[in-house]
Amino acid sequence: MLYHLFKWSVVSPMLHLYFRGRLYGAEQVPQQGPLIVVSNHASDFDPPMVSNCVGRPVAFMAKAELFQVPILGQAIQLYGAYPVKRGTGDRGAIRAALAMLENGWAVGVFLTGTRTADGEIIDPKPGAAWIAAKAQAPLLPVSLWGTQKILRRGQRFPRPVPVTVRIGQPIAPPPSLERAALESVTQECAAAITALHNLGR
């Protein structure tokens, strides 16, 4: 209930009015069953935007340090985020992702593992493919265009820049946990997101 309250009272109005958000491909989203949402990443505003546009609750991994920040930590937890220790191969975060899938949530993973300055996919990580293979859940590629301009370094308030979200066709999960299979699907996801991102506004 709190998730949907925050979505419709804060996230959706901000995306569609303040950022003049455009959404393409919403009909591609499977509305039932486990789902891994994979996206590029350039802004702290990305997780709620992706979740809003996908149209079903999406739980995102977030760096553990954010949960120590007053108010922000509680807010992202209410919105389905769960902590991960970056660079440690945190097995607890993987277990949490699988548990969220079992509880009916979609799970969101940024393919690069961290933000990039221009929103481009650089050095995609296989974590999303690994979770997809383990749960045998399809992966949904999502492109965020323009979010890197929302909050530049030194700014205190978000700028009303135009944002476009494009959703691609679901990609089948890897057939196994073998490295070659994970890398193949990871590259397929990266290529799909890049193609969507290149369409621009």
Tab-separated table of C-alpha atoms in Angstrom:
chain	number	residue	atom	x	y	z
A	1	MET	CA	0.000	0.000	0.000
A	2	LEU	CA	2.807	2.425	0.891
A	3	TYR	CA	4.573	1.536	-2.349
A	4	HIS	CA	1.562	2.451	-4.484
A	5	LEU	CA	0.818	5.560	-2.411
A	6	PHE	CA	4.328	6.901	-3.004
A	7	LYS	CA	4.195	5.937	-6.675
A	8	TRP	CA	0.959	7.748	-7.502
A	9	SER	CA	1.393	10.755	-5.204
A	10	VAL	CA	5.069	11.546	-5.867
A	11	VAL	CA	6.842	9.512	-8.560
A	12	SER	CA	4.250	9.517	-11.346
A	13	PRO	CA	3.420	13.259	-11.164
A	14	MET	CA	7.115	14.162	-11.033
A	15	LEU	CA	7.977	11.968	-14.018
A	16	HIS	CA	5.100	12.983	-16.269
A	17	LEU	CA	4.724	16.636	-15.315
A	18	TYR	CA	8.051	17.922	-13.990
A	19	PHE	CA	10.257	15.851	-16.307
A	20	ARG	CA	7.751	15.765	-19.198
A	21	GLY	CA	8.273	12.019	-19.290
A	22	ARG	CA	7.589	9.963	-22.382
A	23	LEU	CA	7.020	6.214	-22.158
A	24	TYR	CA	7.237	3.730	-25.008
A	25	GLY	CA	6.725	-0.031	-24.935
A	26	ALA	CA	4.668	-0.408	-21.748
A	27	GLU	CA	2.677	-3.139	-23.488
A	28	GLN	CA	5.825	-5.306	-23.531
A	29	VAL	CA	5.819	-5.820	-19.760
A	30	PRO	CA	4.739	-9.271	-18.488
A	31	GLN	CA	2.298	-8.499	-15.684
A	32	GLN	CA	2.547	-11.870	-13.984
A	33	GLY	CA	5.310	-14.222	-13.002
A	34	PRO	CA	8.931	-13.556	-12.013
A	35	LEU	CA	10.675	-10.815	-13.986
A	36	ILE	CA	14.150	-9.260	-14.001
A	37	VAL	CA	14.123	-5.621	-15.140
A	38	VAL	CA	17.516	-4.558	-16.519
A	39	SER	CA	18.366	-0.952	-17.273
A	40	ASN	CA	21.107	1.573	-17.855
A	41	HIS	CA	21.812	3.907	-14.927
A	42	ALA	CA	22.785	7.579	-14.731
A	43	SER	CA	20.820	9.068	-11.822
A	44	ASP	CA	19.504	8.355	-8.344
A	45	PHE	CA	16.083	9.096	-9.838
A	46	ASP	CA	16.275	6.018	-12.070
A	47	PRO	CA	14.881	3.299	-9.749
A	48	PRO	CA	11.513	4.958	-9.013
A	49	MET	CA	11.136	5.995	-12.648
A	50	VAL	CA	11.715	2.466	-13.915
A	51	SER	CA	9.339	1.003	-11.363
A	52	ASN	CA	6.665	3.562	-12.227
A	53	CYS	CA	6.903	2.872	-15.965
A	54	VAL	CA	6.989	-0.914	-15.699
A	55	GLY	CA	3.594	-0.815	-14.013
A	56	ARG	CA	4.284	-3.436	-11.357
A	57	PRO	CA	6.319	-3.288	-8.137
A	58	VAL	CA	10.054	-3.519	-8.822
A	59	ALA	CA	12.585	-4.132	-6.050
A	60	PHE	CA	16.036	-2.693	-6.728
A	61	MET	CA	19.396	-3.491	-5.213
A	62	ALA	CA	20.845	-0.376	-3.586
A	63	LYS	CA	24.281	0.178	-2.110
A	64	ALA	CA	24.249	-0.612	1.589
A	65	GLU	CA	25.462	2.875	2.560
A	66	LEU	CA	22.185	4.453	1.397
A	67	PHE	CA	20.240	2.621	4.079
A	68	GLN	CA	22.201	4.543	6.733
A	69	VAL	CA	21.043	7.931	5.405
A	70	PRO	CA	18.184	9.375	7.514
A	71	ILE	CA	14.811	9.485	5.739
A	72	LEU	CA	16.316	8.280	2.431
A	73	GLY	CA	17.104	4.874	3.904
A	74	GLN	CA	13.557	4.403	5.141
A	75	ALA	CA	12.066	5.718	1.899
A	76	ILE	CA	13.962	3.387	-0.417
A	77	GLN	CA	13.224	0.425	1.826
A	78	LEU	CA	9.501	1.170	1.673
A	79	TYR	CA	9.848	1.336	-2.100
A	80	GLY	CA	11.232	-2.191	-2.235
A	81	ALA	CA	14.992	-1.574	-2.208
A	82	TYR	CA	17.315	-4.037	-0.500
A	83	PRO	CA	21.004	-3.537	0.362
A	84	VAL	CA	24.017	-4.858	-1.501
A	85	LYS	CA	27.690	-4.450	-0.637
A	86	ARG	CA	29.314	-3.315	-3.859
A	87	GLY	CA	32.320	-5.250	-5.066
A	88	THR	CA	31.884	-8.126	-2.628
A	89	GLY	CA	29.654	-10.494	-4.590
A	90	ASP	CA	27.123	-10.179	-1.782
A	91	ARG	CA	25.310	-13.524	-1.588
A	92	GLY	CA	22.787	-12.034	0.821
A	93	ALA	CA	21.658	-9.596	-1.860
A	94	ILE	CA	21.252	-12.463	-4.335
A	95	ARG	CA	19.149	-14.378	-1.819
A	96	ALA	CA	17.094	-11.237	-1.201
A	97	ALA	CA	16.481	-10.815	-4.933
A	98	LEU	CA	15.299	-14.416	-5.263
A	99	ALA	CA	13.037	-13.969	-2.224
A	100	MET	CA	11.483	-10.831	-3.745
A	101	LEU	CA	10.751	-12.778	-6.933
A	102	GLU	CA	9.069	-15.523	-4.911
A	103	ASN	CA	6.934	-12.872	-3.187
A	104	GLY	CA	5.579	-11.570	-6.487
A	105	TRP	CA	7.871	-8.585	-7.032
A	106	ALA	CA	9.856	-7.930	-10.168
A	107	VAL	CA	13.546	-7.370	-9.451
A	108	GLY	CA	15.436	-4.435	-10.957
A	109	VAL	CA	19.149	-4.603	-11.747
A	110	PHE	CA	21.282	-1.892	-13.343
A	111	LEU	CA	23.382	-3.682	-15.904
A	112	THR	CA	26.551	-1.667	-15.226
A	113	GLY	CA	26.246	-2.062	-11.456
A	114	THR	CA	26.726	1.685	-10.950
A	115	ARG	CA	25.931	5.012	-12.593
A	116	THR	CA	27.609	6.149	-15.793
A	117	ALA	CA	28.014	9.808	-16.711
A	118	ASP	CA	26.101	9.576	-20.004
A	119	GLY	CA	23.738	6.693	-19.341
A	120	GLU	CA	25.595	4.403	-21.754
A	121	ILE	CA	26.114	0.718	-21.012
A	122	ILE	CA	29.785	0.202	-20.140
A	123	ASP	CA	31.182	-3.147	-18.987
A	124	PRO	CA	27.837	-4.885	-18.251
A	125	LYS	CA	27.877	-7.215	-15.269
A	126	PRO	CA	26.411	-10.773	-15.315
A	127	GLY	CA	24.509	-10.495	-12.024
A	128	ALA	CA	21.102	-9.976	-13.639
A	129	ALA	CA	21.627	-12.953	-15.942
A	130	TRP	CA	22.687	-15.086	-12.976
A	131	ILE	CA	19.502	-14.252	-11.053
A	132	ALA	CA	17.431	-14.835	-14.192
A	133	ALA	CA	19.034	-18.233	-14.747
A	134	LYS	CA	18.543	-19.238	-11.125
A	135	ALA	CA	14.853	-18.206	-11.119
A	136	GLN	CA	14.271	-18.973	-14.807
A	137	ALA	CA	12.764	-15.520	-15.133
A	138	PRO	CA	12.761	-13.438	-18.338
A	139	LEU	CA	14.774	-10.212	-18.484
A	140	LEU	CA	13.089	-6.965	-19.540
A	141	PRO	CA	15.413	-4.345	-21.104
A	142	VAL	CA	14.599	-0.735	-20.204
A	143	SER	CA	16.325	2.411	-21.455
A	144	LEU	CA	16.408	5.669	-19.508
A	145	TRP	CA	17.241	8.692	-21.668
A	146	GLY	CA	18.037	12.105	-20.214
A	147	THR	CA	18.247	11.271	-16.518
A	148	GLN	CA	21.967	12.069	-16.344
A	149	LYS	CA	21.039	15.763	-16.659
A	150	ILE	CA	18.605	15.837	-13.735
A	151	LEU	CA	21.099	16.522	-10.984
A	152	ARG	CA	24.559	17.708	-11.938
A	153	ARG	CA	27.383	17.808	-9.418
A	154	GLY	CA	26.958	20.733	-7.058
A	155	GLN	CA	23.230	21.123	-7.714
A	156	ARG	CA	20.806	20.947	-4.813
A	157	PHE	CA	17.554	20.590	-6.711
A	158	PRO	CA	16.601	18.473	-9.736
A	159	ARG	CA	16.332	20.241	-13.084
A	160	PRO	CA	13.119	19.838	-15.138
A	161	VAL	CA	14.877	18.134	-18.047
A	162	PRO	CA	12.946	15.946	-20.509
A	163	VAL	CA	13.121	12.214	-19.783
A	164	THR	CA	12.227	9.297	-22.035
A	165	VAL	CA	11.757	5.683	-20.939
A	166	ARG	CA	11.678	2.907	-23.532
A	167	ILE	CA	10.827	-0.715	-22.768
A	168	GLY	CA	11.977	-3.513	-25.049
A	169	GLN	CA	10.866	-7.068	-25.634
A	170	PRO	CA	11.532	-9.642	-22.879
A	171	ILE	CA	14.670	-11.741	-23.262
A	172	ALA	CA	14.719	-15.410	-22.313
A	173	PRO	CA	16.831	-16.332	-19.279
A	174	PRO	CA	20.113	-18.206	-19.679
A	175	PRO	CA	19.542	-21.969	-19.938
A	176	SER	CA	22.200	-22.616	-17.306
A	177	LEU	CA	24.580	-20.944	-14.862
A	178	GLU	CA	27.554	-21.620	-17.109
A	179	ARG	CA	29.716	-18.555	-17.708
A	180	ALA	CA	29.267	-18.570	-21.486
A	181	ALA	CA	25.480	-18.636	-21.169
A	182	LEU	CA	25.479	-15.788	-18.632
A	183	GLU	CA	27.794	-13.641	-20.758
A	184	SER	CA	25.749	-14.250	-23.904
A	185	VAL	CA	22.487	-13.107	-22.302
A	186	THR	CA	24.216	-10.182	-20.575
A	187	GLN	CA	25.503	-8.934	-23.937
A	188	GLU	CA	22.056	-9.429	-25.477
A	189	CYS	CA	20.540	-7.258	-22.751
A	190	ALA	CA	23.226	-4.600	-23.188
A	191	ALA	CA	22.660	-4.493	-26.951
A	192	ALA	CA	18.884	-4.172	-26.510
A	193	ILE	CA	19.209	-1.308	-24.012
A	194	THR	CA	21.759	0.489	-26.186
A	195	ALA	CA	19.487	0.204	-29.247
A	196	LEU	CA	16.587	1.695	-27.277
A	197	HIS	CA	18.789	4.451	-25.834
A	198	ASN	CA	20.037	5.400	-29.273
A	199	LEU	CA	16.461	6.238	-30.313
A	200	GLY	CA	16.743	9.308	-28.065
A	201	ARG	CA	13.799	11.467	-27.122
